[in-house]
Coordinates of C-alpha atoms and ligand atoms in Angstrom, one line a residue:
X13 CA -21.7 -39.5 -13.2
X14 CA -24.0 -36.4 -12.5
X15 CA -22.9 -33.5 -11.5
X16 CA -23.3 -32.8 -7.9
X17 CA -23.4 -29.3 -6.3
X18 CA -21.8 -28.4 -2.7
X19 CA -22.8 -24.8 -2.2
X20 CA -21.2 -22.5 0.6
X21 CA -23.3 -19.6 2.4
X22 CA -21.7 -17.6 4.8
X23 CA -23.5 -16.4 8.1
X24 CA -23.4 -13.5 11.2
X25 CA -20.1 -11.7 9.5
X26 CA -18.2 -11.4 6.6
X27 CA -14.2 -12.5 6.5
X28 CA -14.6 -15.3 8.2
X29 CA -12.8 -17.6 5.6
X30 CA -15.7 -18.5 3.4
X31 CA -13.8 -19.0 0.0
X32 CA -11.0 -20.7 2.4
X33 CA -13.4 -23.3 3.3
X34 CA -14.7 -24.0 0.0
X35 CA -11.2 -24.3 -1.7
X36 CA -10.3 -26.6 1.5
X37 CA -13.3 -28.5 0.8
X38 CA -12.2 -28.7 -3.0
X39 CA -8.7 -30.1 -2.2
X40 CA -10.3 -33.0 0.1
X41 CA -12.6 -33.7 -2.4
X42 CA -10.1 -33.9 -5.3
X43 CA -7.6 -35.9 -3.6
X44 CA -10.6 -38.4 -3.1
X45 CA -10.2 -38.7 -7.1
X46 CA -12.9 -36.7 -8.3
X47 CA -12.4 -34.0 -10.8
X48 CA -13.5 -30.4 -8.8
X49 CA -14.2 -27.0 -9.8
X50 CA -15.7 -24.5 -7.7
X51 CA -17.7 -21.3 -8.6
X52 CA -17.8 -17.4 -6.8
X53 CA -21.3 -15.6 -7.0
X54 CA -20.4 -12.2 -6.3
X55 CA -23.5 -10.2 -5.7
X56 CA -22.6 -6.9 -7.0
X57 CA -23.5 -5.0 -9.7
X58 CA -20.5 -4.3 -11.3
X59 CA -19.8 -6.6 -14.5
X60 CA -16.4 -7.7 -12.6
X61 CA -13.9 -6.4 -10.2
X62 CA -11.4 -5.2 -13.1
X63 CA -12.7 -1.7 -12.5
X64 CA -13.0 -1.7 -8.9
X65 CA -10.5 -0.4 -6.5
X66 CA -8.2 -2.8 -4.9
X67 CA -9.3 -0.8 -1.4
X68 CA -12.5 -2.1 -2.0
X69 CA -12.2 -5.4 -3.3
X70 CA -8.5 -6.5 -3.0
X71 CA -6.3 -8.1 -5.7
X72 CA -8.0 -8.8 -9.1
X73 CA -7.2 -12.1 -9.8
X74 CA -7.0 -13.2 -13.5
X75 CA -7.1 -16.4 -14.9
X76 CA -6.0 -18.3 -18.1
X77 CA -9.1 -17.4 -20.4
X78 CA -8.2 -13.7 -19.1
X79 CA -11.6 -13.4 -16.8
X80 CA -10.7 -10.6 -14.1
X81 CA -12.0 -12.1 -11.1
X82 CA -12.6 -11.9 -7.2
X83 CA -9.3 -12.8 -5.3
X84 CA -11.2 -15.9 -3.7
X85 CA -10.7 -17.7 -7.3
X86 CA -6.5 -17.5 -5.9
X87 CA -7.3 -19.6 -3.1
X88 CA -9.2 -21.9 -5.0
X89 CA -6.2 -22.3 -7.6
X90 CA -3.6 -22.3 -5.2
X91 CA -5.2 -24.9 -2.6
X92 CA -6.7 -27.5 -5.4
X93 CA -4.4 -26.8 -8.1
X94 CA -6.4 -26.7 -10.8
X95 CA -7.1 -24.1 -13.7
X96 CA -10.4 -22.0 -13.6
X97 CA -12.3 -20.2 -16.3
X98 CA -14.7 -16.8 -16.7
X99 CA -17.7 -18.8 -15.6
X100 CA -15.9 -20.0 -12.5
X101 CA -16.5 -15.8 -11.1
X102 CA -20.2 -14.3 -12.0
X103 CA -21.8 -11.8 -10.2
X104 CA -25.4 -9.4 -10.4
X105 CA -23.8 -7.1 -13.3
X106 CA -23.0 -10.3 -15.8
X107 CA -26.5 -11.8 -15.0
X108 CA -28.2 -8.6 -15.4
X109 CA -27.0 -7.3 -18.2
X110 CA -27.4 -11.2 -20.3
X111 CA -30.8 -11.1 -19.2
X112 CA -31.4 -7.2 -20.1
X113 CA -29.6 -7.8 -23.3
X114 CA -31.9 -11.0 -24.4
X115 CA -35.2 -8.5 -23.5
X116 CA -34.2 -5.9 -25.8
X117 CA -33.5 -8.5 -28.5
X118 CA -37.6 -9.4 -28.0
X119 CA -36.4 -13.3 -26.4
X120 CA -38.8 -13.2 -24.2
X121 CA -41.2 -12.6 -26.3
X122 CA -43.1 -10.2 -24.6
X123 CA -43.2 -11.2 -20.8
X124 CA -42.5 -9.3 -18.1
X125 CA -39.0 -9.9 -17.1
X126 CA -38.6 -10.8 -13.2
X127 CA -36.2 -11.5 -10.5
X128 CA -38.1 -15.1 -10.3
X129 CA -37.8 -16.4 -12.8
X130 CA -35.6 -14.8 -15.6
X131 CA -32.7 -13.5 -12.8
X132 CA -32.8 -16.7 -10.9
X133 CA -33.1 -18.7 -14.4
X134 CA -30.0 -16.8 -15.6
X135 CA -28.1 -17.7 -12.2
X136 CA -28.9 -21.4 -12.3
X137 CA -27.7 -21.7 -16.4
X138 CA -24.4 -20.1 -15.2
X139 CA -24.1 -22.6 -12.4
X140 CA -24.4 -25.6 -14.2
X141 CA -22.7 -24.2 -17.0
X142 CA -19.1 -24.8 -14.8
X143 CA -19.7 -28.7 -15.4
X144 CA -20.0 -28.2 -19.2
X145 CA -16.9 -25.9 -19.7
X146 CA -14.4 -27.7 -16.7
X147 CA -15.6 -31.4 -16.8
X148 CA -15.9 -31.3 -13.0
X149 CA -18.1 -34.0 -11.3
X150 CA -18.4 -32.1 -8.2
X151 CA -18.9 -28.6 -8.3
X152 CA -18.4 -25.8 -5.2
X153 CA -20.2 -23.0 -5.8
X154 CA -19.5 -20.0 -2.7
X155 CA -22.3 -17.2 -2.3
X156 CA -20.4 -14.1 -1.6
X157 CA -21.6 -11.8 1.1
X158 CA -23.3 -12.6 4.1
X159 CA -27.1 -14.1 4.6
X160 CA -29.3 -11.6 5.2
X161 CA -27.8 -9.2 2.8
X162 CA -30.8 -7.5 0.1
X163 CA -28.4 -8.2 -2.9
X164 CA -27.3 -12.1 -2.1
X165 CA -31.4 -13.1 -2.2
X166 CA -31.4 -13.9 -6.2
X167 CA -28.4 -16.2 -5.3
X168 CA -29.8 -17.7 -2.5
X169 CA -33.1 -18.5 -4.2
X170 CA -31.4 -20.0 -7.2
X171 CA -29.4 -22.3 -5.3
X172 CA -32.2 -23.4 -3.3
X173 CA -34.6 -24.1 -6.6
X174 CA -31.5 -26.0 -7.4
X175 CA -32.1 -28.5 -4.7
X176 CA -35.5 -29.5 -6.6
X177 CA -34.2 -29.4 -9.9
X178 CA -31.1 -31.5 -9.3
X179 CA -32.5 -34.0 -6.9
X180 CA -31.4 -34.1 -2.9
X181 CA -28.7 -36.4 -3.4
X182 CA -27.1 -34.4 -5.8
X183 CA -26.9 -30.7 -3.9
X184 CA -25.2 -30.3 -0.6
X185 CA -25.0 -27.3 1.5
X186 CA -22.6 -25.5 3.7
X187 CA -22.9 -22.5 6.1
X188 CA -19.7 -21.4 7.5
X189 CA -20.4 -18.8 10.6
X190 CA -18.6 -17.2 13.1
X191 CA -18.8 -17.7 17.0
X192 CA -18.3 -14.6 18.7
X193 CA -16.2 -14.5 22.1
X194 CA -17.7 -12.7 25.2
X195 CA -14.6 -11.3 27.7
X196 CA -16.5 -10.9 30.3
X197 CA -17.6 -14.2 30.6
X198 CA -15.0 -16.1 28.3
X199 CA -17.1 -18.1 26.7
X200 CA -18.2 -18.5 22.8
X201 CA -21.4 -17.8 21.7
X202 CA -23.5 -19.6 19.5
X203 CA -26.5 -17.4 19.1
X204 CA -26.1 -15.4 15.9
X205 CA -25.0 -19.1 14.2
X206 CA -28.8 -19.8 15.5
X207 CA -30.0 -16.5 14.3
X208 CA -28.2 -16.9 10.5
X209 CA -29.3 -20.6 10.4
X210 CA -32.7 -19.5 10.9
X211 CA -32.3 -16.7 8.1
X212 CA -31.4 -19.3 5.9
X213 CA -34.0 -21.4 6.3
X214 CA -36.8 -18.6 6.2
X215 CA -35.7 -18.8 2.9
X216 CA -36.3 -22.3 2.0
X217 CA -32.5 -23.8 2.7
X218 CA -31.8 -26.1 5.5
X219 CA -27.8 -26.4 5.8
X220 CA -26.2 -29.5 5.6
X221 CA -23.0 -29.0 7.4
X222 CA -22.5 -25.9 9.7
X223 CA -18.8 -25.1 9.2
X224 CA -18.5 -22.8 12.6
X225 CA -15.7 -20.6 12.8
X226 CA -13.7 -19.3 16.3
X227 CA -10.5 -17.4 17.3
X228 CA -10.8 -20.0 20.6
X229 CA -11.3 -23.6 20.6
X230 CA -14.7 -25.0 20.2
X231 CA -15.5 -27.8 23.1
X232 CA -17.8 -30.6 22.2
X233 CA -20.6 -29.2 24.1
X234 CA -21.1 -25.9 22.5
X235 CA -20.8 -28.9 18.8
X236 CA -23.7 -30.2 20.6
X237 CA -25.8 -27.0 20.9
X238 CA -25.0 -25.9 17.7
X239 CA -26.2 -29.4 16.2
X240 CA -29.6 -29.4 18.0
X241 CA -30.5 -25.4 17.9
X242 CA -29.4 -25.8 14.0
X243 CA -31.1 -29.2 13.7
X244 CA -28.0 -30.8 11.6
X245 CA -26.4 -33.6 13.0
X246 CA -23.9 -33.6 15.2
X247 CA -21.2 -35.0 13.1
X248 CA -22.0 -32.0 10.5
X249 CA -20.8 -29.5 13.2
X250 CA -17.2 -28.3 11.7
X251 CA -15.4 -26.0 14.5
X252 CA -12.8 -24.3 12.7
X253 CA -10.2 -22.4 15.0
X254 CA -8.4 -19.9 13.0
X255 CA -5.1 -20.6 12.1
X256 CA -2.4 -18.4 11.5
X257 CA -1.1 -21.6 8.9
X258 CA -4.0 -21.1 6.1
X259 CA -2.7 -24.4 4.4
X260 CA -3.9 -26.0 7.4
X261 CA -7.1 -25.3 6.6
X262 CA -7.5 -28.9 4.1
X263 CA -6.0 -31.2 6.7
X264 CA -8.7 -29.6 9.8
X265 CA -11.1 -30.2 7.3
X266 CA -9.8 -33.7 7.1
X267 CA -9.4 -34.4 10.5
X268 CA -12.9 -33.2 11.1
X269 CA -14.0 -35.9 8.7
X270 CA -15.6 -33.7 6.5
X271 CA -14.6 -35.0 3.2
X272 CA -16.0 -38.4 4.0
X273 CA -19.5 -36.8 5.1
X274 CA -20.0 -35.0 2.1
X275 CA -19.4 -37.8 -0.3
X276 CA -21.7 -40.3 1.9
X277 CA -24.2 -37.6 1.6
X278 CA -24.0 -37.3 -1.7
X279 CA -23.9 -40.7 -2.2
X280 CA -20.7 -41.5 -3.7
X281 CA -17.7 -43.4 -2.5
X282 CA -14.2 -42.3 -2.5
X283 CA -12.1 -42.9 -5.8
X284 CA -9.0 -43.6 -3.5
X285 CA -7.6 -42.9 -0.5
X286 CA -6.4 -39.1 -0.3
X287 CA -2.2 -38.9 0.2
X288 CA -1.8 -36.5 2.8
X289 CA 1.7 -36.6 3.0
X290 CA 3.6 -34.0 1.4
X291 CA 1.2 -32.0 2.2
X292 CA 1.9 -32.7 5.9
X293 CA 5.7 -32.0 4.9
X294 CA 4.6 -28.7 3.8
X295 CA 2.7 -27.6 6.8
X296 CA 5.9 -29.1 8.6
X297 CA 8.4 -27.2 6.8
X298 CA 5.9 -23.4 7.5
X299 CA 6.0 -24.7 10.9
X300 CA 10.1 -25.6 11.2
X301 CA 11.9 -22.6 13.2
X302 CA 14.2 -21.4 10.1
X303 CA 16.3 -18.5 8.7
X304 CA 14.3 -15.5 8.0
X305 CA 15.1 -13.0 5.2
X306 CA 13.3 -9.2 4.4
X307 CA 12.0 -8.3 1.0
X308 CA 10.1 -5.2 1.0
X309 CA 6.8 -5.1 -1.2
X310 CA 6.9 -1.5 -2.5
X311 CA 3.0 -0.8 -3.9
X312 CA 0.5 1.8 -3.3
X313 CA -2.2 -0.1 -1.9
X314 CA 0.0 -1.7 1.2
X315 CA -2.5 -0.8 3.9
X316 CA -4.3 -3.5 2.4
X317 CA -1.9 -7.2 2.5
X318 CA -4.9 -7.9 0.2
X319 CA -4.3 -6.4 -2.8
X320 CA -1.1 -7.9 -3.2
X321 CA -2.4 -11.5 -1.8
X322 CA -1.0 -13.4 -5.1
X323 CA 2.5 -11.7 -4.4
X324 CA 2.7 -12.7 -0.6
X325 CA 1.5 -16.1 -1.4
X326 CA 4.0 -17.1 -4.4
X327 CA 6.7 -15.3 -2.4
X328 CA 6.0 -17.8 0.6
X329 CA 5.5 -20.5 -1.4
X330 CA 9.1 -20.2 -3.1
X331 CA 10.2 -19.5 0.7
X332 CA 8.7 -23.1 1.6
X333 CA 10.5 -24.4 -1.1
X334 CA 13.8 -22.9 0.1
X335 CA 13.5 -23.8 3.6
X336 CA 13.2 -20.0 5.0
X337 CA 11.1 -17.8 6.6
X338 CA 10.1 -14.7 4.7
X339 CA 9.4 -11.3 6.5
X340 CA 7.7 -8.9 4.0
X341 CA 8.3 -5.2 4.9
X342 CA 5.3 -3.3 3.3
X343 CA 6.6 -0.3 2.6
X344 CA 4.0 2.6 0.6
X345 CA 5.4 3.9 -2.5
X346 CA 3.9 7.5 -2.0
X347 CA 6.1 7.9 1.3
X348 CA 9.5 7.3 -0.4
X349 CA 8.8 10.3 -3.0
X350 CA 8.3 12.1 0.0
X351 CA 12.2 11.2 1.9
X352 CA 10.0 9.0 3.9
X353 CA 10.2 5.2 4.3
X354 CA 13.3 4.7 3.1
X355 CA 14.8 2.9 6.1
X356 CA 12.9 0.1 5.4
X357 CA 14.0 -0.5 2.1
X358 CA 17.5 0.2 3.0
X359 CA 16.9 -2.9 5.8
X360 CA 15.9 -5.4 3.3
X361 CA 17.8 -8.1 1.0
X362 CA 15.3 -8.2 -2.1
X363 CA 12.8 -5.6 -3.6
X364 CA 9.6 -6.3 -5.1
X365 CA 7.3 -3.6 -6.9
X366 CA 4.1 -5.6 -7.5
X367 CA 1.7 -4.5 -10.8
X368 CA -0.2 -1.3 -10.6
X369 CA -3.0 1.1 -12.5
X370 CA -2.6 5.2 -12.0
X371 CA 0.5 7.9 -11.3
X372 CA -0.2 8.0 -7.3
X373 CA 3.5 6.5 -6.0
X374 CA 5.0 6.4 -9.6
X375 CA 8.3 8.2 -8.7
X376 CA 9.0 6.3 -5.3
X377 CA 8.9 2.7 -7.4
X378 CA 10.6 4.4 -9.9
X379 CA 13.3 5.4 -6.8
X380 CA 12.9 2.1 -5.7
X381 CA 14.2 0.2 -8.9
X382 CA 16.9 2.8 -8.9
X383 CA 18.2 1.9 -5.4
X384 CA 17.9 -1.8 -6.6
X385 CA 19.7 -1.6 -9.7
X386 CA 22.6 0.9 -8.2
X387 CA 22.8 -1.1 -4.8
X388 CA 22.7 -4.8 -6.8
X389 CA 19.8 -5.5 -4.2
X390 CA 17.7 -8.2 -5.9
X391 CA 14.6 -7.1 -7.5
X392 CA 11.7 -8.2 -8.9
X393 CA 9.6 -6.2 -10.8
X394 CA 5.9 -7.5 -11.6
X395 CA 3.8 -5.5 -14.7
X396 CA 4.1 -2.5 -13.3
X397 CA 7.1 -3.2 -11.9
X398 CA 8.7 -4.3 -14.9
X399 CA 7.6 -1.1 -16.6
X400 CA 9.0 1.0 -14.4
X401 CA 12.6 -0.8 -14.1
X402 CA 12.7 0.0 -17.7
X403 CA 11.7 3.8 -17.2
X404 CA 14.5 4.3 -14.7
X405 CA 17.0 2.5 -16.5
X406 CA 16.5 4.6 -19.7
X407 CA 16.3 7.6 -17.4
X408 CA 20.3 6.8 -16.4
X409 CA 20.9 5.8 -20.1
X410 CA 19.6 8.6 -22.2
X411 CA 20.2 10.9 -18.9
X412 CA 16.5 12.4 -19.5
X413 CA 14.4 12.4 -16.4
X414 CA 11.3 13.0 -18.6
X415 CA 11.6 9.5 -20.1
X416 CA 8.8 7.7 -18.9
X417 CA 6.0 5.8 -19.6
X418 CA 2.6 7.3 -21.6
X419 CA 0.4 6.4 -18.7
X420 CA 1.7 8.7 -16.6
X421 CA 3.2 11.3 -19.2
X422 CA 1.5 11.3 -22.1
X423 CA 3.9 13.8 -23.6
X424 CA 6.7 12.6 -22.4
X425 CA 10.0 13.5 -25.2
X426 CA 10.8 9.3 -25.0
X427 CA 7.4 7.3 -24.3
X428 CA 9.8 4.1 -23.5
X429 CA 6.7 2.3 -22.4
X430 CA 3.9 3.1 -24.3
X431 CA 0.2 1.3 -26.3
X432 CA 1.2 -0.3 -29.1
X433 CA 0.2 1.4 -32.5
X434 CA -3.2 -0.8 -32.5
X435 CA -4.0 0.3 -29.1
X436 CA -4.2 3.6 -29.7
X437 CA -7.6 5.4 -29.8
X438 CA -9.0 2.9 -27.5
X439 CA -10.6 4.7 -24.5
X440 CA -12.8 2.5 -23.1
X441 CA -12.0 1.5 -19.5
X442 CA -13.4 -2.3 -19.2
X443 CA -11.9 -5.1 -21.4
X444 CA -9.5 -3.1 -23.5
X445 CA -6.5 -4.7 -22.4
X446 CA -4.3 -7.5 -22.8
X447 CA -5.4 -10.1 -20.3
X448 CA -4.8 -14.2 -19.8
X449 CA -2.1 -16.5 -20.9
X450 CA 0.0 -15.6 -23.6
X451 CA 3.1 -17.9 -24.8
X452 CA 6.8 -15.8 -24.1
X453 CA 9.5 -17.4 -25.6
X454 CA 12.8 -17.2 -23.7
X455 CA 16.1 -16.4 -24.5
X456 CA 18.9 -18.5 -23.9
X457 CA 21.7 -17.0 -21.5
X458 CA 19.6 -15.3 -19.6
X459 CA 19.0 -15.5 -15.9
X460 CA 15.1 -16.0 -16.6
X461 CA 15.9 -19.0 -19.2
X462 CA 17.9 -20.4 -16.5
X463 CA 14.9 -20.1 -13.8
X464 CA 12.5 -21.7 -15.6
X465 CA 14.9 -24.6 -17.7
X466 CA 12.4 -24.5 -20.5
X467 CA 12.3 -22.5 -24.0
X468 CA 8.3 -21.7 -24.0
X469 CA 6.0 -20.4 -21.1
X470 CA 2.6 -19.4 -20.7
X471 CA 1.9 -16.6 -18.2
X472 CA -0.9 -14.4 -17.2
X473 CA -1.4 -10.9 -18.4
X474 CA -3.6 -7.6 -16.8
X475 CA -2.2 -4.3 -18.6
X476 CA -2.9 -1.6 -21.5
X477 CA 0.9 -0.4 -22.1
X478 CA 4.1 -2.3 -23.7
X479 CA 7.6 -1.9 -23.8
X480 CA 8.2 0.3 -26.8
X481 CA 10.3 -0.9 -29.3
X482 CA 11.7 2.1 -30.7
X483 CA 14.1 2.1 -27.4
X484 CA 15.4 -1.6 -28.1
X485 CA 18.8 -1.3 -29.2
X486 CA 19.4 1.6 -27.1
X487 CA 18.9 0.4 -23.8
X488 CA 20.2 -3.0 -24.5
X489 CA 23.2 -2.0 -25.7
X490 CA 23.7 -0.5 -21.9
X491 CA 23.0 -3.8 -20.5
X492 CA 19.3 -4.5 -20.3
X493 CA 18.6 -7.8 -21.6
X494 CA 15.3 -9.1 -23.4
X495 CA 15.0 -12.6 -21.9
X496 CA 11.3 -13.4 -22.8
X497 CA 9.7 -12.1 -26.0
X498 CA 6.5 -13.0 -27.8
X499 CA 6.5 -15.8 -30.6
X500 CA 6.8 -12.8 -33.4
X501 CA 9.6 -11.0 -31.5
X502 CA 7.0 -7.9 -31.1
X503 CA 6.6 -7.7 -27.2
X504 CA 9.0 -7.4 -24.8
X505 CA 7.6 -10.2 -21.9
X506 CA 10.4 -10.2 -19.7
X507 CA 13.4 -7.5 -19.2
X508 CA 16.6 -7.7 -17.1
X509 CA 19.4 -6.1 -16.3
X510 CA 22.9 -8.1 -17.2
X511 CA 25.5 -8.2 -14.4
X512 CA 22.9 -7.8 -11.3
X513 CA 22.6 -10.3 -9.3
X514 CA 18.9 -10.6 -10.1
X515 CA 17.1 -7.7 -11.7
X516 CA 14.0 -9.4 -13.6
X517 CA 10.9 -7.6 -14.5
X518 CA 8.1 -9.4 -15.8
X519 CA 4.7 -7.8 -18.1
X520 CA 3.1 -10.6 -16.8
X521 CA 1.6 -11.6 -13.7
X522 CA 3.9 -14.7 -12.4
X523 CA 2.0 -14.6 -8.8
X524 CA -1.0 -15.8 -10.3
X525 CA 0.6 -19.4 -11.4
X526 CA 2.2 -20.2 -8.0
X527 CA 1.5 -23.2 -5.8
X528 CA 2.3 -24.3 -2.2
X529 CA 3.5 -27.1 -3.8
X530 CA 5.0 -25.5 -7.2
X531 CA 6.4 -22.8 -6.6
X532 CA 6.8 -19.5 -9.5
X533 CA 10.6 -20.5 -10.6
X534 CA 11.2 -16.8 -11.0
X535 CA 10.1 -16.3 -7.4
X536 CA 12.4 -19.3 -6.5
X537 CA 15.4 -17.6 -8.1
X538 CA 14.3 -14.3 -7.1
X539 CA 14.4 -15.2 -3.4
X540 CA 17.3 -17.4 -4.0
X541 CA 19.5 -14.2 -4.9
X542 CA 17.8 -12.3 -1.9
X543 CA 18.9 -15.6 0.7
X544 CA 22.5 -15.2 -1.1
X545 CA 22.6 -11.5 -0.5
X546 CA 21.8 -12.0 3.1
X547 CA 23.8 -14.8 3.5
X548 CA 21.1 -16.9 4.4
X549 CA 21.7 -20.3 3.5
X550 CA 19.1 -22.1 1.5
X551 CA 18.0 -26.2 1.9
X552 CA 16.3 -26.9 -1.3
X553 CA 13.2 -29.3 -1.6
X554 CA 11.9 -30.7 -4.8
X555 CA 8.6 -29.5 -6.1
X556 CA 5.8 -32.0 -5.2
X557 CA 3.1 -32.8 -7.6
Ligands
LIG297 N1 -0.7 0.1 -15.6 C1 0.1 -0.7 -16.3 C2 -0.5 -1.1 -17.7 O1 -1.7 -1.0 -17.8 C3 0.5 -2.0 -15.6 C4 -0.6 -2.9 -15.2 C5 -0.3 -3.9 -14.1 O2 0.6 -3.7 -13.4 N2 -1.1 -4.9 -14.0 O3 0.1 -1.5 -18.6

């Protein structure tokens, strides 16, 4: 079949759930029995968010080719369940530099290179480059930012040359805006939707479906007003009331009919009937007053729940599957070094200290994992937080608190995390580290081996330094287990301390390959240790496809 393209813009403000909607839209459409991918345009000018800071752009999220990509690329993952690639996350940066890069090699031949047409060009191969490298039919492609904004135009105007290129009844478009409440007068307003529709048709789109966001409930009248102001019909007018359930988000959509309208519009018919059911479970069992347990999330960027928006998500989903209700205690790392903070760690049943880049807050993890380890609190450690689990357990071993690892010490006497001999004399900040899916073979006899009841995994890297061999024997022969290795032995993937209840750390990034509906089996047996702890008592459900 051809490919057809549903394309999100986002009107009047920013956060209103854009890349929610589109990975809603996604699931509706793949549970129709189409095969779905969907596609981030990030208009900044930065190559991709691996350099930024997570105060500025949240968690990096990393998929299984190793692309470092915007944290909306989670949602779509986690609500479709599917597997994404690099092209699935361009921004200005990538399409710039391509099209600077092709100049100085003389491929254009002379021409003067311009926004229209060797920028918008350049956007529109990358677009319908998704079909060729996924094998989705229908592909979702969300422009980041907000209409209006200088830097989203070359996006924009690509999309909307699309509509000619493709043909009408293969592009469909949805603008998701926000409906401001007045106090005063307690009502919603639909103005600045009218004002953003307006924007977005000055430059040549006409939206198909207005998708209209609202903290209150949206009465049929103001569905009305929006449909004739906006001129889109009236059935096309989506209110979306937030909800504090974001896995609700797929069955509004359905509710609202909106999987249906699309595919009329686009002039296909529904493969089968979409199963709703254990998906209704799921919502069910968030909703389903249950026993609550505390993990605190020890990180520097805690301020900001999304930085660490894999790690909350794959610890609820393994709290779904366990029937309990998880209360995360954020807790900043740079406050325990400083005697501060530690009263909420001492409240809590299970310790997590997510990945991390730079010495700001090193010590308080590393005081963290201590009071784990000595206090058998469960404890997960994540990259980072696997790292630095092994840095304070060789600190107790070789009783040397200058052990550490070279990121933060170069000098350090034992460098017990460190680069690996062909890593060293790389200085280069982007794209010199070891990101993506690499295999880990696990050790039998080990609580990890017993999590995931298989031999081989494949898990997702983001980090420079490695467990240095050299420290091996020592440490193991104290009790620190090597449960997940790579195929050759070389790298140490997974380290955990024997006689703890659960003391795992991880080089990889496990959060990134949890599902509502599968949940991480290290988070499972993680949180199961932290319900036994707290004498919570768990009610296990199967993992749905
Ligand atoms: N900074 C560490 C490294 O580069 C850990 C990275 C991470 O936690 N993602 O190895």
């Amino acid at each position: 079949m051809t490919t057809k393209y549903i394309f999100f813009t986002g009107g009047v403000v920013s956060s209103v759930g854009k890349g929610v909607t589109a990975a809603a839209v996604g699931r509706l459409l793949k549970d129709r029995g189409f095969a779905v991918a969907v596609q981030k345009l990030d208009p900044y000018i930065n190559v991709d968010p691996g350099t930024m800071s997570p105060y500025q752009h949240g968690e990096v999220f990393v998929l299984d080719d190793g692309a470092e990509t915007d944290l909306d690329l989670g949602h779509y993952e986690r609500f479709i369940d599917v597997r994404l690639n690099r092209v699935c996350n361009i921004t200005t940066g990538q399409v710039y530099a391509e099209v600077i890069s092709k100049e100085r090699r003389g491929d254009y031949l002379g021409g003067t290179i311009q926004v229209i047409p060797h920028i918008t060009n350049e956007i529109k191969r990358r677009i319908t480059q998704v079909t060729r490298t996924t094998g989705a039919e229908l592909v979702l492609v969300e422009v980041g930012g907000t209409v209006g904004d200088i830097e989203s135009l070359p996006f924009l105007e690509a999309i909307r040359q699309l509509r000619s290129d493709l043909g009408r009844e293969n592009t469909f478009y949805v603008h998701v805006t926000w409906l401001p409440y007045i106090g005063a007068t307690a009502e919603l307003k639909t103005k600045p939707t009218q004002h953003s529709v307006r924007e977005l048709r000055s430059i040549g789109i006409s939206p198909d479906m207005i998708v209209a966001r609202s903290d209150y409930p949206v009465d049929q009248g103001m569905v009305e007003k929006i449909a004739l102001f906006c001129d889109v019909e009236k059935r096309a007018v989506v209110p979306m009331v937030t909800t504090p359930i974001l896995y609700e988000v797929p069955l509004l959509l359905e509710n609202a009919k909106v999987g249906d309208f699309i595919l009329q519009r686009l002039g296909l018919e529904a493969r089968q009937l979409p199963e709703w059911s254990q998906w209704e479970r799921l919502i069910g069992e968030i909703r389903r007053p249950k026993p609550s347990v505390k993990v605190a999330l020890v990180g520097k960027y805690v301020e900001l729940h999304d930085a660490y928006i894999s790690v909350r998500e794959a610890l609820k989903h393994a709290a779904m599957h366990l029937g309990v209700e998880i209360d995360i205690s954020w807790v900043h790392s740079a406050e325990l070094e400083k005697g501060r903070g530690w009263d909420q760690i001492e409240d809590v049943d299970g310790i997590i200290v997510p990945g991390g880049f730079g010495s700001r807050g090193i010590e308080g993890k590393i005081q963290a994992a201590g009071f784990a380890r000595k206090g058998n609190v469960p404890y997960l450690g994540l990259c980072l937080g696997m790292q630095l689990m092994v840095v304070e357990f060789a600190r107790d071993v070789l009783k040397n608190d200058l052990v550490n690892s070279t990121e933060f010490e170069r000098s350090t006497p034992h460098p017990v995390i460190a680069l690996m001999p062909d890593q060293q004399g790389i200085t280069d900040m982007g794209g010199t580290m070891r990101l993506g899916l690499y295999p880990c073979h696990l050790v039998t006899g080990t609580i990890s081996a017993e999590a995931y009841g298989q031999p081989v995994v494949q898990e997702r890297h983001r980090h420079r330094f490695e467990f240095n061999n050299a420290y091996r024997e020592v440490l193991e022969q104290h009790g620190m287990r090597f449960s997940g290795l790579s195929p050759d032995g070389r790298l140490v993937e997974i380290a955990e301390i024997e006689g703890h209840p659960f003391m795992v750390g991880t080089q990889f990034h496990p959060e990134f390959l949890s599902r509502p509906n599968r949940p991480h089996p290290l988070f499972t047996r993680f949180l199961q240790a932290v319900c036994e702890r707290s004498g919570v008592v768990t009610q296990k459900s199967e993992p749905v496809a």
